[in-house]
Coordinates of C-alpha atoms in Angstrom, one line a residue:
Chain A
M1 CA -74.6 -165.0 -26.4
A2 CA -75.9 -161.7 -28.2
P3 CA -72.4 -159.9 -29.2
P4 CA -72.5 -155.8 -28.7
R5 CA -72.3 -155.4 -32.6
R6 CA -75.9 -156.7 -33.0
R7 CA -77.4 -154.5 -30.6
N8 CA -75.5 -151.5 -32.0
T9 CA -76.9 -151.9 -35.5
Q10 CA -80.5 -152.4 -34.0
A11 CA -80.2 -148.7 -32.4
A12 CA -78.7 -147.6 -35.7
A13 CA -80.2 -144.1 -37.4
N14 CA -83.5 -145.0 -39.0
P15 CA -83.9 -141.9 -41.5
S16 CA -86.1 -143.6 -44.1
G17 CA -88.1 -145.0 -41.1
I18 CA -88.5 -148.5 -43.0
W19 CA -87.7 -150.1 -39.5
N20 CA -90.6 -148.5 -38.0
A21 CA -93.2 -151.6 -37.6
T22 CA -96.8 -150.4 -39.5
V23 CA -100.0 -151.2 -38.4
L24 CA -99.9 -154.5 -40.5
T25 CA -97.0 -155.9 -38.6
R26 CA -98.3 -155.1 -35.6
V27 CA -101.7 -157.0 -36.4
M28 CA -99.6 -159.8 -37.5
L29 CA -97.4 -160.1 -34.8
A30 CA -100.5 -160.1 -32.2
L31 CA -102.1 -163.0 -34.0
A32 CA -99.0 -164.9 -34.0
L33 CA -98.7 -164.3 -30.3
I34 CA -102.5 -165.2 -29.8
L35 CA -102.3 -168.3 -31.9
S36 CA -98.9 -169.4 -30.0
A37 CA -100.7 -169.0 -26.8
F38 CA -104.1 -170.3 -27.4
P39 CA -103.8 -174.4 -27.4
L40 CA -101.8 -173.7 -24.2
Y41 CA -104.4 -171.7 -22.7
W42 CA -106.9 -174.3 -24.3
M43 CA -105.3 -176.8 -22.2
I44 CA -105.9 -175.2 -18.8
V45 CA -109.5 -174.6 -19.9
I46 CA -109.8 -178.2 -20.4
A47 CA -108.1 -179.4 -17.3
S48 CA -109.7 -177.2 -14.7
R49 CA -113.2 -178.4 -16.3
T50 CA -115.2 -181.5 -15.6
N51 CA -115.9 -184.1 -18.3
S52 CA -119.1 -183.1 -19.0
E53 CA -118.3 -179.5 -19.3
A54 CA -115.7 -180.5 -21.8
V55 CA -117.9 -182.0 -24.1
Q56 CA -120.4 -179.3 -24.3
V57 CA -121.3 -177.7 -27.7
P58 CA -120.0 -174.8 -27.8
P59 CA -117.4 -175.6 -25.7
P60 CA -116.5 -173.5 -22.5
F61 CA -113.8 -170.8 -23.5
L62 CA -112.8 -169.8 -19.5
P63 CA -111.1 -172.0 -17.1
G64 CA -113.0 -173.7 -14.5
G65 CA -112.4 -174.3 -11.0
N66 CA -111.3 -178.1 -11.1
L67 CA -107.6 -177.7 -11.9
G68 CA -106.4 -178.9 -8.4
A69 CA -108.9 -181.6 -8.2
N70 CA -108.0 -183.0 -11.7
I71 CA -104.4 -182.7 -11.0
Q72 CA -104.8 -184.6 -7.7
E73 CA -106.6 -187.2 -9.9
V74 CA -103.6 -187.9 -12.1
L75 CA -101.3 -188.4 -9.3
N76 CA -103.6 -190.9 -7.4
T77 CA -104.0 -192.8 -10.6
E78 CA -101.6 -195.5 -9.7
N79 CA -101.4 -197.0 -13.3
A80 CA -100.5 -194.1 -14.8
H81 CA -97.5 -193.9 -13.0
F82 CA -97.3 -190.3 -13.3
I83 CA -95.2 -189.3 -10.3
T84 CA -92.7 -191.8 -11.3
G85 CA -92.5 -190.6 -15.0
L86 CA -92.0 -187.2 -14.1
S87 CA -89.1 -187.9 -11.8
N88 CA -87.5 -190.3 -14.4
S89 CA -87.9 -187.4 -16.7
F90 CA -86.2 -185.0 -14.3
I91 CA -83.2 -187.8 -14.0
V92 CA -83.0 -188.9 -17.5
A93 CA -82.7 -185.1 -18.5
S94 CA -80.3 -183.7 -16.1
T95 CA -78.1 -186.3 -15.9
V96 CA -78.0 -186.3 -19.8
T97 CA -77.9 -182.7 -19.6
I98 CA -74.9 -182.7 -17.3
S99 CA -72.8 -185.0 -19.2
V100 CA -73.5 -183.3 -22.3
V101 CA -72.1 -179.7 -21.2
L102 CA -68.8 -181.4 -19.9
I103 CA -68.1 -183.6 -23.0
S104 CA -68.9 -180.6 -25.3
T105 CA -66.9 -178.2 -23.5
L106 CA -64.1 -180.3 -23.2
A107 CA -64.1 -181.2 -26.7
G108 CA -64.9 -177.4 -27.8
F109 CA -62.1 -176.2 -25.8
A110 CA -59.6 -179.0 -28.0
F111 CA -61.2 -178.1 -31.5
A112 CA -61.1 -174.3 -30.9
R113 CA -57.8 -173.5 -28.9
L114 CA -55.6 -176.7 -28.9
N115 CA -53.5 -178.1 -32.0
F116 CA -53.8 -181.7 -33.1
R117 CA -53.4 -183.8 -35.9
G118 CA -56.4 -184.3 -37.5
R119 CA -58.3 -181.6 -36.1
R120 CA -60.1 -180.2 -39.0
I121 CA -61.1 -183.6 -40.0
L122 CA -62.6 -184.8 -36.8
L123 CA -64.7 -181.6 -36.6
V124 CA -65.8 -182.3 -40.0
T125 CA -66.8 -185.6 -39.2
I126 CA -69.1 -184.3 -36.7
L127 CA -70.7 -182.1 -38.6
L128 CA -71.7 -184.5 -41.1
T129 CA -73.1 -186.8 -38.9
M130 CA -75.2 -184.1 -37.3
M131 CA -77.2 -184.5 -40.3
V132 CA -77.9 -188.2 -39.7
P133 CA -81.2 -189.1 -38.0
L134 CA -79.6 -191.5 -35.8
Q135 CA -82.6 -192.4 -33.6
Q136 CA -84.7 -193.3 -36.5
M137 CA -82.0 -194.8 -38.6
G138 CA -80.3 -197.1 -35.5
I139 CA -83.0 -197.9 -33.6
V140 CA -83.4 -201.6 -34.1
P141 CA -79.6 -202.4 -33.4
L142 CA -79.7 -200.1 -30.4
Y143 CA -82.5 -201.8 -29.0
R144 CA -81.0 -205.1 -29.6
L145 CA -78.1 -203.9 -27.8
M146 CA -80.3 -202.6 -24.8
V147 CA -81.9 -206.0 -24.6
S148 CA -78.7 -208.0 -25.0
L149 CA -77.5 -206.1 -22.0
H150 CA -80.7 -206.3 -20.0
W151 CA -81.1 -203.0 -19.9
N152 CA -84.3 -202.4 -21.4
G153 CA -86.7 -201.0 -19.2
E154 CA -83.9 -198.9 -17.3
L155 CA -83.2 -195.2 -17.4
K156 CA -79.8 -196.4 -18.1
A157 CA -80.8 -197.4 -21.8
V158 CA -82.4 -193.8 -22.2
I159 CA -79.7 -191.9 -21.3
L160 CA -76.9 -193.5 -22.7
P161 CA -77.6 -193.0 -26.7
Y162 CA -78.1 -189.1 -25.9
L163 CA -74.9 -188.6 -24.3
L164 CA -73.9 -188.5 -28.0
N165 CA -74.9 -185.0 -29.0
G166 CA -72.7 -183.2 -32.2
F167 CA -74.7 -179.9 -32.0
G168 CA -73.3 -179.5 -28.7
V169 CA -69.4 -180.0 -29.5
F170 CA -70.4 -178.1 -32.7
L171 CA -71.4 -175.1 -30.5
M172 CA -68.9 -175.0 -27.7
T173 CA -66.3 -175.4 -30.5
Q174 CA -67.8 -172.2 -31.8
Y175 CA -68.3 -170.7 -28.5
T176 CA -65.3 -171.3 -27.4
E177 CA -63.4 -169.3 -30.7
Q178 CA -65.2 -166.4 -30.0
A179 CA -65.1 -166.1 -25.9
V180 CA -61.6 -167.5 -25.0
P181 CA -58.8 -165.2 -26.4
N182 CA -55.7 -167.0 -27.7
E183 CA -53.5 -164.5 -26.0
L184 CA -55.1 -165.6 -22.8
V185 CA -54.7 -169.8 -23.6
E186 CA -51.0 -168.8 -24.5
A187 CA -50.3 -166.7 -21.5
A188 CA -51.6 -169.4 -19.2
R189 CA -49.5 -171.9 -21.4
V190 CA -46.0 -169.9 -20.6
D191 CA -47.0 -169.5 -16.7
G192 CA -46.8 -173.3 -16.9
A193 CA -50.6 -174.2 -16.5
S194 CA -51.2 -177.7 -17.6
T195 CA -53.9 -178.1 -20.3
L196 CA -56.8 -179.1 -18.0
R197 CA -55.6 -176.6 -15.6
I198 CA -56.2 -174.1 -18.6
W199 CA -59.5 -175.5 -19.2
W200 CA -60.6 -175.2 -15.8
N201 CA -59.2 -171.6 -15.0
V202 CA -59.5 -170.1 -18.2
V203 CA -61.9 -171.6 -20.5
L204 CA -64.7 -173.0 -18.2
P205 CA -65.6 -169.2 -16.4
A206 CA -65.4 -167.8 -20.2
V207 CA -67.6 -170.0 -21.4
R208 CA -70.4 -170.1 -19.2
P209 CA -73.2 -168.3 -21.0
G210 CA -72.7 -170.8 -23.8
M211 CA -72.7 -173.7 -21.6
A212 CA -76.0 -172.3 -20.2
V213 CA -77.7 -172.2 -23.6
L214 CA -76.6 -176.0 -24.3
G215 CA -77.7 -177.0 -21.4
I216 CA -81.4 -175.5 -21.5
N217 CA -81.4 -176.9 -25.1
T218 CA -80.5 -180.4 -24.1
F219 CA -82.7 -180.3 -21.0
M220 CA -85.7 -179.4 -23.2
L221 CA -84.7 -182.1 -25.6
L222 CA -84.6 -184.8 -23.4
W223 CA -87.9 -183.7 -21.4
N224 CA -89.9 -183.9 -24.5
D225 CA -88.6 -186.8 -26.4
Y226 CA -91.0 -189.7 -27.0
L227 CA -89.7 -192.4 -29.7
W228 CA -86.7 -193.8 -27.9
P229 CA -88.0 -194.1 -24.2
M230 CA -91.3 -195.6 -25.7
I231 CA -89.4 -198.2 -27.3
V232 CA -87.0 -199.0 -24.4
L233 CA -89.1 -198.4 -21.4
N234 CA -92.3 -199.8 -19.9
Q235 CA -95.1 -198.2 -19.2
D236 CA -94.9 -198.9 -15.3
N237 CA -91.6 -197.3 -15.5
P238 CA -92.0 -194.5 -18.0
T239 CA -91.0 -191.0 -18.6
V240 CA -93.3 -188.1 -18.4
Q241 CA -94.4 -188.1 -22.1
L242 CA -94.9 -191.9 -21.7
A243 CA -97.2 -191.3 -18.6
I244 CA -99.1 -189.0 -20.8
Q245 CA -99.8 -191.4 -23.5
G246 CA -100.7 -194.0 -21.3
L247 CA -103.4 -191.4 -20.1
N248 CA -104.5 -190.6 -23.6
S249 CA -104.8 -194.4 -24.2
R250 CA -106.3 -195.8 -21.3
Y251 CA -108.5 -192.9 -20.3
S252 CA -108.9 -191.8 -24.0
T253 CA -112.6 -190.8 -23.0
N254 CA -111.6 -188.7 -19.8
Y255 CA -110.5 -185.3 -21.5
V256 CA -110.1 -183.4 -18.1
L257 CA -107.4 -186.3 -16.9
I258 CA -105.2 -186.4 -19.9
F259 CA -105.3 -182.7 -20.4
A260 CA -104.3 -182.1 -16.3
G261 CA -101.7 -184.9 -16.9
T262 CA -100.5 -182.9 -20.4
A263 CA -100.4 -179.5 -18.0
L264 CA -98.5 -180.7 -15.4
S265 CA -96.0 -182.1 -17.7
I266 CA -95.2 -178.7 -19.4
I267 CA -95.1 -176.6 -15.9
P268 CA -91.3 -177.7 -15.6
L269 CA -90.6 -176.2 -18.7
I270 CA -92.5 -173.4 -18.9
V271 CA -90.7 -172.3 -15.6
V272 CA -87.2 -172.7 -17.1
F273 CA -88.4 -171.1 -20.4
V274 CA -89.3 -167.8 -18.1
A275 CA -86.5 -167.9 -15.8
F276 CA -84.1 -168.3 -19.1
G277 CA -86.1 -166.8 -21.9
R278 CA -83.5 -164.2 -22.9
Q279 CA -80.9 -167.0 -23.2
I280 CA -82.9 -169.0 -25.4
V281 CA -83.9 -166.7 -27.3
G282 CA -80.2 -165.7 -28.3
G283 CA -78.7 -169.0 -28.2
I284 CA -81.1 -170.4 -31.0
M285 CA -80.3 -167.2 -32.8
E286 CA -76.8 -167.4 -32.1
G287 CA -76.8 -171.1 -33.0
A288 CA -78.4 -170.1 -36.3
V289 CA -76.3 -167.2 -37.2
K290 CA -73.1 -169.7 -36.6
A291 CA -74.0 -173.0 -37.9
Chain B
M1 CA -74.6 -170.1 -41.6
S2 CA -70.8 -169.6 -42.0
L3 CA -68.6 -172.1 -41.2
H4 CA -65.4 -170.9 -40.5
L5 CA -63.5 -174.3 -41.0
E6 CA -60.7 -172.6 -42.8
S7 CA -60.2 -169.3 -41.2
E8 CA -57.6 -170.4 -38.4
P9 CA -56.7 -168.0 -35.4
A10 CA -53.2 -166.6 -36.4
A11 CA -51.4 -168.1 -33.6
R12 CA -52.8 -171.2 -32.3
V13 CA -51.7 -172.6 -29.6
G14 CA -48.7 -174.9 -30.4
P15 CA -45.9 -176.7 -28.4
P16 CA -43.9 -174.0 -26.6
R17 CA -40.5 -174.3 -28.2
R18 CA -38.8 -175.1 -25.4
G19 CA -36.5 -172.8 -23.4
R20 CA -37.8 -170.2 -25.3
H21 CA -40.8 -169.3 -22.7
G22 CA -38.5 -170.4 -20.1
T23 CA -40.2 -173.4 -19.4
P24 CA -38.4 -175.6 -17.0
S25 CA -37.9 -178.4 -19.4
Q26 CA -36.1 -181.5 -18.5
G27 CA -37.5 -183.0 -15.4
R28 CA -41.0 -182.5 -17.0
S29 CA -40.3 -182.9 -20.3
F30 CA -42.4 -186.0 -20.8
R31 CA -45.4 -184.7 -18.6
S32 CA -45.1 -181.5 -21.0
W33 CA -44.7 -183.8 -24.2
F34 CA -47.9 -185.7 -23.1
D35 CA -49.9 -182.7 -21.9
L36 CA -49.4 -181.1 -25.4
R37 CA -49.4 -184.1 -27.9
A38 CA -52.0 -186.2 -26.4
M39 CA -54.2 -184.2 -24.1
P40 CA -56.3 -183.0 -27.1
Y41 CA -57.0 -186.6 -27.9
A42 CA -57.9 -187.1 -24.3
L43 CA -60.5 -184.3 -24.7
V44 CA -62.4 -185.3 -27.6
S45 CA -62.1 -188.9 -27.0
P46 CA -65.1 -189.2 -25.2
Y47 CA -67.3 -187.7 -27.8
F48 CA -65.8 -190.3 -30.4
L49 CA -66.1 -192.8 -28.1
L50 CA -70.1 -192.3 -27.6
F51 CA -69.7 -192.0 -31.6
A52 CA -68.4 -195.5 -32.1
A53 CA -71.3 -196.9 -29.6
F54 CA -74.4 -195.2 -30.3
G55 CA -73.7 -193.9 -34.0
L56 CA -71.5 -196.1 -36.0
F57 CA -72.4 -199.5 -34.2
P58 CA -76.1 -198.8 -34.9
L59 CA -75.6 -197.7 -38.6
A60 CA -73.4 -200.5 -39.4
F61 CA -75.5 -203.1 -37.6
T62 CA -78.9 -201.7 -39.4
L63 CA -76.7 -201.8 -42.7
Y64 CA -76.1 -205.6 -41.8
Y65 CA -79.6 -206.4 -40.4
S66 CA -81.2 -205.2 -43.3
L67 CA -79.7 -207.9 -45.3
F68 CA -81.3 -210.9 -43.4
K69 CA -84.5 -211.8 -42.5
Y70 CA -83.9 -211.8 -38.7
D71 CA -87.3 -212.1 -36.6
L72 CA -88.0 -212.7 -32.8
T73 CA -87.9 -216.2 -33.3
G74 CA -84.1 -215.9 -33.9
T75 CA -84.0 -217.3 -36.9
V76 CA -81.3 -215.2 -39.1
E77 CA -81.2 -216.0 -42.7
W78 CA -78.9 -214.4 -45.4
T79 CA -81.4 -212.6 -48.1
G80 CA -78.9 -210.1 -49.8
L81 CA -81.4 -207.5 -51.1
G82 CA -84.8 -209.2 -50.2
N83 CA -85.8 -207.0 -47.8
Y84 CA -85.5 -203.9 -50.1
T85 CA -87.0 -205.6 -53.0
K86 CA -89.9 -206.8 -50.7
L87 CA -90.4 -203.4 -49.3
L88 CA -90.7 -201.4 -53.1
A89 CA -93.2 -204.1 -53.4
D90 CA -94.8 -203.5 -50.4
S91 CA -98.1 -201.5 -50.5
D92 CA -98.1 -200.4 -46.7
F93 CA -94.8 -199.1 -47.3
W94 CA -95.4 -196.9 -50.4
N95 CA -98.3 -195.9 -48.3
A96 CA -96.2 -194.7 -45.6
V97 CA -94.1 -193.1 -48.0
V98 CA -96.7 -191.0 -49.5
N99 CA -98.3 -190.5 -46.2
T100 CA -95.2 -189.0 -45.3
V101 CA -93.8 -187.0 -48.0
A102 CA -97.7 -185.6 -48.4
M103 CA -97.6 -184.3 -44.8
F104 CA -94.2 -183.2 -45.2
A105 CA -95.2 -180.7 -48.4
I106 CA -98.4 -179.9 -46.4
A107 CA -96.9 -178.8 -43.2
T108 CA -93.0 -177.2 -44.6
V109 CA -94.6 -174.8 -47.3
P110 CA -96.7 -172.7 -45.5
Q111 CA -94.8 -173.1 -42.7
L112 CA -91.9 -171.5 -44.3
L113 CA -93.6 -168.9 -45.5
L114 CA -95.5 -167.8 -42.6
A115 CA -91.8 -168.3 -40.7
L116 CA -90.4 -165.5 -43.3
F117 CA -93.2 -162.9 -43.3
L118 CA -93.0 -163.4 -39.5
A119 CA -89.5 -162.8 -39.1
N120 CA -89.6 -159.8 -41.2
A121 CA -92.3 -158.6 -38.8
L122 CA -90.4 -159.5 -35.9
N123 CA -87.3 -157.6 -37.4
K124 CA -89.0 -154.0 -37.4
R125 CA -88.8 -151.6 -34.2
I126 CA -91.2 -152.3 -31.9
R127 CA -91.3 -152.1 -27.5
G128 CA -91.2 -155.8 -25.8
R129 CA -89.1 -157.3 -28.4
L130 CA -88.1 -160.0 -26.0
F131 CA -91.6 -160.5 -24.9
I132 CA -92.6 -161.2 -28.6
R133 CA -89.8 -163.6 -29.6
M134 CA -90.4 -165.4 -26.2
G135 CA -94.3 -165.6 -27.5
V136 CA -93.4 -167.1 -30.8
L137 CA -91.0 -169.4 -28.9
L138 CA -93.4 -170.7 -26.8
P139 CA -94.8 -173.6 -28.8
L140 CA -91.1 -174.7 -28.9
V141 CA -91.3 -175.6 -25.2
T142 CA -94.5 -177.6 -25.3
S143 CA -93.5 -181.0 -25.8
V144 CA -94.7 -182.8 -29.1
V145 CA -97.0 -185.2 -27.1
A146 CA -98.7 -182.3 -25.7
V147 CA -99.3 -180.8 -28.2
A148 CA -100.7 -183.4 -30.2
V149 CA -103.2 -184.1 -27.2
V150 CA -104.3 -180.9 -27.4
F151 CA -105.1 -180.9 -31.2
T152 CA -106.4 -183.9 -30.9
Q153 CA -109.1 -182.9 -29.0
L154 CA -109.8 -179.7 -30.9
Y155 CA -110.2 -181.6 -34.1
G156 CA -112.4 -184.1 -32.2
R157 CA -115.1 -184.7 -34.5
D158 CA -118.2 -184.3 -32.1
W159 CA -117.0 -181.7 -29.7
G160 CA -113.8 -180.5 -30.9
L161 CA -113.6 -176.4 -31.4
I162 CA -112.6 -176.4 -34.8
N163 CA -115.4 -178.3 -36.2
W164 CA -117.8 -176.3 -34.1
I165 CA -116.1 -173.1 -35.4
L166 CA -116.6 -174.6 -39.2
S167 CA -120.3 -175.1 -38.4
H168 CA -120.7 -171.2 -38.4
F169 CA -119.6 -171.3 -42.0
G170 CA -122.0 -174.4 -43.1
V171 CA -119.5 -176.8 -43.2
E172 CA -120.5 -180.1 -41.9
K173 CA -118.8 -182.1 -39.4
I174 CA -115.3 -183.2 -40.5
D175 CA -114.1 -186.5 -39.2
W176 CA -110.6 -185.5 -39.2
R177 CA -109.2 -189.0 -38.0
A178 CA -111.1 -191.1 -40.3
E179 CA -110.5 -189.4 -43.7
R180 CA -107.6 -189.2 -45.3
I181 CA -106.6 -185.6 -46.1
P182 CA -108.4 -184.1 -43.4
S183 CA -106.0 -186.2 -41.2
W184 CA -102.9 -184.8 -43.0
I185 CA -104.1 -181.7 -42.5
A186 CA -104.3 -181.7 -38.5
I187 CA -101.3 -183.3 -38.4
S188 CA -100.0 -180.5 -40.5
T189 CA -101.0 -178.0 -38.4
M190 CA -99.4 -179.5 -35.2
V191 CA -96.2 -179.1 -36.9
D192 CA -96.6 -176.1 -38.0
W193 CA -97.6 -174.9 -34.7
R194 CA -94.8 -176.1 -32.9
W195 CA -92.3 -175.0 -35.6
T196 CA -93.2 -171.8 -37.3
G197 CA -92.0 -169.5 -34.6
Y198 CA -88.8 -171.4 -34.0
N199 CA -87.9 -171.0 -37.8
A200 CA -89.0 -167.4 -37.6
I201 CA -86.5 -166.4 -34.8
I202 CA -83.5 -168.0 -37.3
F203 CA -84.7 -166.5 -40.0
L204 CA -84.4 -163.1 -38.2
A205 CA -81.3 -163.8 -37.0
G206 CA -80.2 -164.5 -40.7
M207 CA -81.9 -161.1 -41.4
Q208 CA -80.0 -159.2 -38.6
T209 CA -76.8 -160.3 -40.4
I210 CA -78.0 -158.5 -43.6
P211 CA -76.3 -154.8 -43.5
K212 CA -78.7 -152.3 -43.0
D213 CA -77.3 -149.7 -45.5
L214 CA -78.5 -152.1 -48.3
Y215 CA -82.2 -151.4 -47.2
E216 CA -81.6 -147.7 -46.7
A217 CA -79.8 -147.6 -50.4
A218 CA -83.0 -149.3 -51.6
A219 CA -85.2 -147.1 -50.1
I220 CA -83.7 -144.2 -51.3
D221 CA -83.8 -145.2 -54.8
G222 CA -87.3 -145.6 -54.4
A223 CA -87.9 -149.5 -54.2
S224 CA -90.9 -150.5 -51.9
R225 CA -90.7 -152.4 -49.1
R226 CA -92.5 -155.4 -50.6
R227 CA -89.3 -155.1 -53.3
Q228 CA -86.8 -154.8 -50.7
F229 CA -88.5 -158.1 -49.1
W230 CA -88.0 -159.8 -52.3
Q231 CA -84.9 -158.3 -53.9
I232 CA -82.6 -157.8 -50.7
T233 CA -84.1 -160.2 -47.9
L234 CA -84.9 -163.3 -49.5
P235 CA -81.5 -163.6 -51.5
M236 CA -79.2 -162.5 -48.4
L237 CA -81.1 -165.1 -46.5
R238 CA -79.8 -168.3 -48.7
P239 CA -77.6 -169.5 -46.2
T240 CA -79.9 -169.6 -43.7
L241 CA -82.9 -171.1 -45.8
I242 CA -80.6 -173.9 -46.5
F243 CA -80.3 -174.1 -42.9
V244 CA -84.0 -174.1 -42.1
T245 CA -85.2 -176.2 -45.2
L246 CA -82.7 -179.1 -44.4
I247 CA -83.4 -179.3 -40.5
S248 CA -87.1 -179.1 -41.5
T249 CA -86.5 -182.0 -44.2
I250 CA -85.2 -184.4 -41.6
G251 CA -87.4 -183.7 -39.2
G252 CA -90.6 -183.8 -41.5
L253 CA -89.6 -187.1 -43.0
T254 CA -89.1 -188.9 -40.0
L255 CA -92.5 -187.2 -38.2
F256 CA -93.4 -190.1 -35.7
A257 CA -94.9 -188.2 -32.6
E258 CA -97.6 -186.5 -33.7
P259 CA -99.4 -189.1 -35.8
T260 CA -98.9 -191.7 -33.6
T261 CA -100.6 -189.4 -30.4
F262 CA -103.3 -188.3 -32.9
Y263 CA -104.3 -192.3 -33.3
N264 CA -103.7 -193.0 -29.2
G265 CA -100.3 -193.8 -28.8
N266 CA -100.6 -196.3 -31.9
V267 CA -98.1 -196.9 -34.8
E268 CA -100.9 -198.0 -37.1
G269 CA -101.6 -194.5 -38.3
G270 CA -105.5 -195.2 -38.6
S271 CA -107.8 -198.0 -39.7
V272 CA -106.7 -197.9 -42.7
H273 CA -103.3 -196.4 -42.1
Q274 CA -104.4 -193.4 -43.9
F275 CA -101.8 -191.1 -41.8
Q276 CA -99.0 -193.8 -41.0
T277 CA -95.5 -192.1 -41.9
V278 CA -92.4 -194.2 -42.5
A279 CA -91.1 -193.8 -39.1
M280 CA -94.1 -195.2 -37.7
F281 CA -93.8 -198.2 -40.2
I282 CA -90.4 -198.5 -38.9
V283 CA -91.6 -199.0 -35.2
K284 CA -94.5 -200.9 -36.5
E285 CA -92.4 -203.7 -38.2
G286 CA -89.4 -203.6 -35.8
F287 CA -91.1 -203.7 -32.6
R288 CA -95.1 -204.7 -33.0
E289 CA -93.9 -207.3 -35.9
F290 CA -90.3 -207.9 -34.6
N291 CA -88.9 -208.3 -38.4
Y292 CA -86.1 -206.7 -37.3
G293 CA -84.3 -206.9 -40.8
Y294 CA -87.4 -205.8 -42.5
A295 CA -87.3 -202.6 -40.3
A296 CA -83.4 -201.9 -40.9
A297 CA -83.9 -202.3 -44.4
A298 CA -86.8 -199.6 -44.1
A299 CA -84.4 -197.4 -42.2
W300 CA -82.5 -197.1 -44.9
L301 CA -85.0 -196.5 -47.7
L302 CA -85.9 -193.6 -45.3
F303 CA -82.4 -192.0 -45.0
L304 CA -82.3 -192.3 -49.1
L305 CA -85.8 -190.4 -48.9
I306 CA -84.2 -188.0 -46.8
L307 CA -80.9 -187.7 -48.9
I308 CA -83.3 -187.0 -52.0
G309 CA -85.6 -184.5 -50.1
A310 CA -82.3 -182.8 -49.0
L311 CA -81.1 -182.6 -52.2
I312 CA -84.4 -180.9 -54.2
N313 CA -84.5 -178.9 -51.4
F314 CA -81.2 -177.7 -51.7
L315 CA -81.3 -177.3 -55.4
F316 CA -84.8 -175.2 -55.1
V317 CA -83.1 -173.3 -52.1
R318 CA -80.2 -172.4 -54.7
R319 CA -82.3 -171.0 -57.4
I320 CA -83.8 -168.3 -55.1
G321 CA -81.8 -165.7 -55.7
G322 CA -79.3 -167.6 -57.2
S323 CA -80.3 -165.8 -60.4
K324 CA -79.6 -162.3 -58.9

């Protein structure tokens, strides 16, 4: 999402050398990278050991050879419901992601490129409500609502509240303003295209990178979420985070089992992260400047 | 951090004046009227319907519940502000408030300082820039529960890596989970590990909007790098700082997953609630003790706490560079 303007300033002349990295800078960055990666490395070290090795003093510092066996054990531990957890998380995260991207793209188009009474006040309302931690604030009535609908324990109870995503609408509004020139919309209008057709043929192709950023963010958010699923789901039909927590509380001394489960739970995200790293970094930076 | 609500695109697409663009008018006039007047509302309506159902409704009902004694038995009894006065006299609630604020302070101050310096380093010319940026964002991809599981093991009393390292410096085994302040530190490091890189990337984005010639002019005038950082970077970053402190305040004061996982998924927050946060208190009251009204009142007090926190942060950040 980085506009070309930024790259140019990066490559600008540097006569005084103030943009060169000093040794101190390099050391600091190296340290930051090591600290960032270490807990993940440690996860693999413990997940690939045996329980007796995991509690040695000093602890082992290199991965062992039991990763496959430990993961096998997690998957075979029936009351951990780990496979259910993985597939539930996948269903929840992808359903919410697709819906949020769709809702946000539609609303973003309207806010950015259409004229209607109350447009500004509605947009400000969205911005203000983004500041309210709805999840913590409204948790009791939301739970009571799901119970009275007999939806508690079901995935739709997790999915529905997350379809509300003010950040998504805001991001897509900003992105549409930047990526879809007014003249393009007007030209399509002159050609007799309806609003929906303009959205489909003109807006959607132009805002695809913004949709990707929003989609990745939403997917990660949902995959990692914990509080609401913990309230509304049961241990025998968990999301992946609940499944880890289940391992954690039921087998609290079986470190390798817990760590293997934890490692398994972040593999999908690492894959997404490596594949879309550039978009994720760009999206966060873009969002920060725009917000 | 600039919100362009005012700067409208000059030529917003309005209803075309009929006939002017040669729009085939009469027969399609209703459809065209509908398309131009009503369609925008149709496009934004899904969001606002969801907002009514999952935003407004829960907030209003939290307020409503908070005025009643309402529990699992189904007794609903008007108490007015009774839940609030009871909360303000509840030592468990105050304990949770103290824990939350303390962990927020221990976590946020070093985190933002580190993030600032890290962003400054990331802003220099260096090879493999994308790789480094992805590297510092890696913790964000990791789920909170996974982070907490790993750190809980690292902070283990008997076999934990951290106690083992500390033992080389003559430090006795610390029971990170049982003691109050060590537990706060342990939980704060989990928060910091996850968010420092993210905040650094946001600061970096803010730094890149600062015109480079400011620095070059300062360098020619003989200002040291340190001076440039304090006199140019920090004041110019103020909008980004406000954004980041606001996000950190909301996140920090609603802390839940890390301390919960630190105690094996239990919301008690330790044997004497030494690290129970307000969010955990709400879940405990609402979903373990089933005092719905009481939990709802606590939720509103948490919101009040966030407002106060945001205000203090805002005033503080406004002072930074405000005089310059």
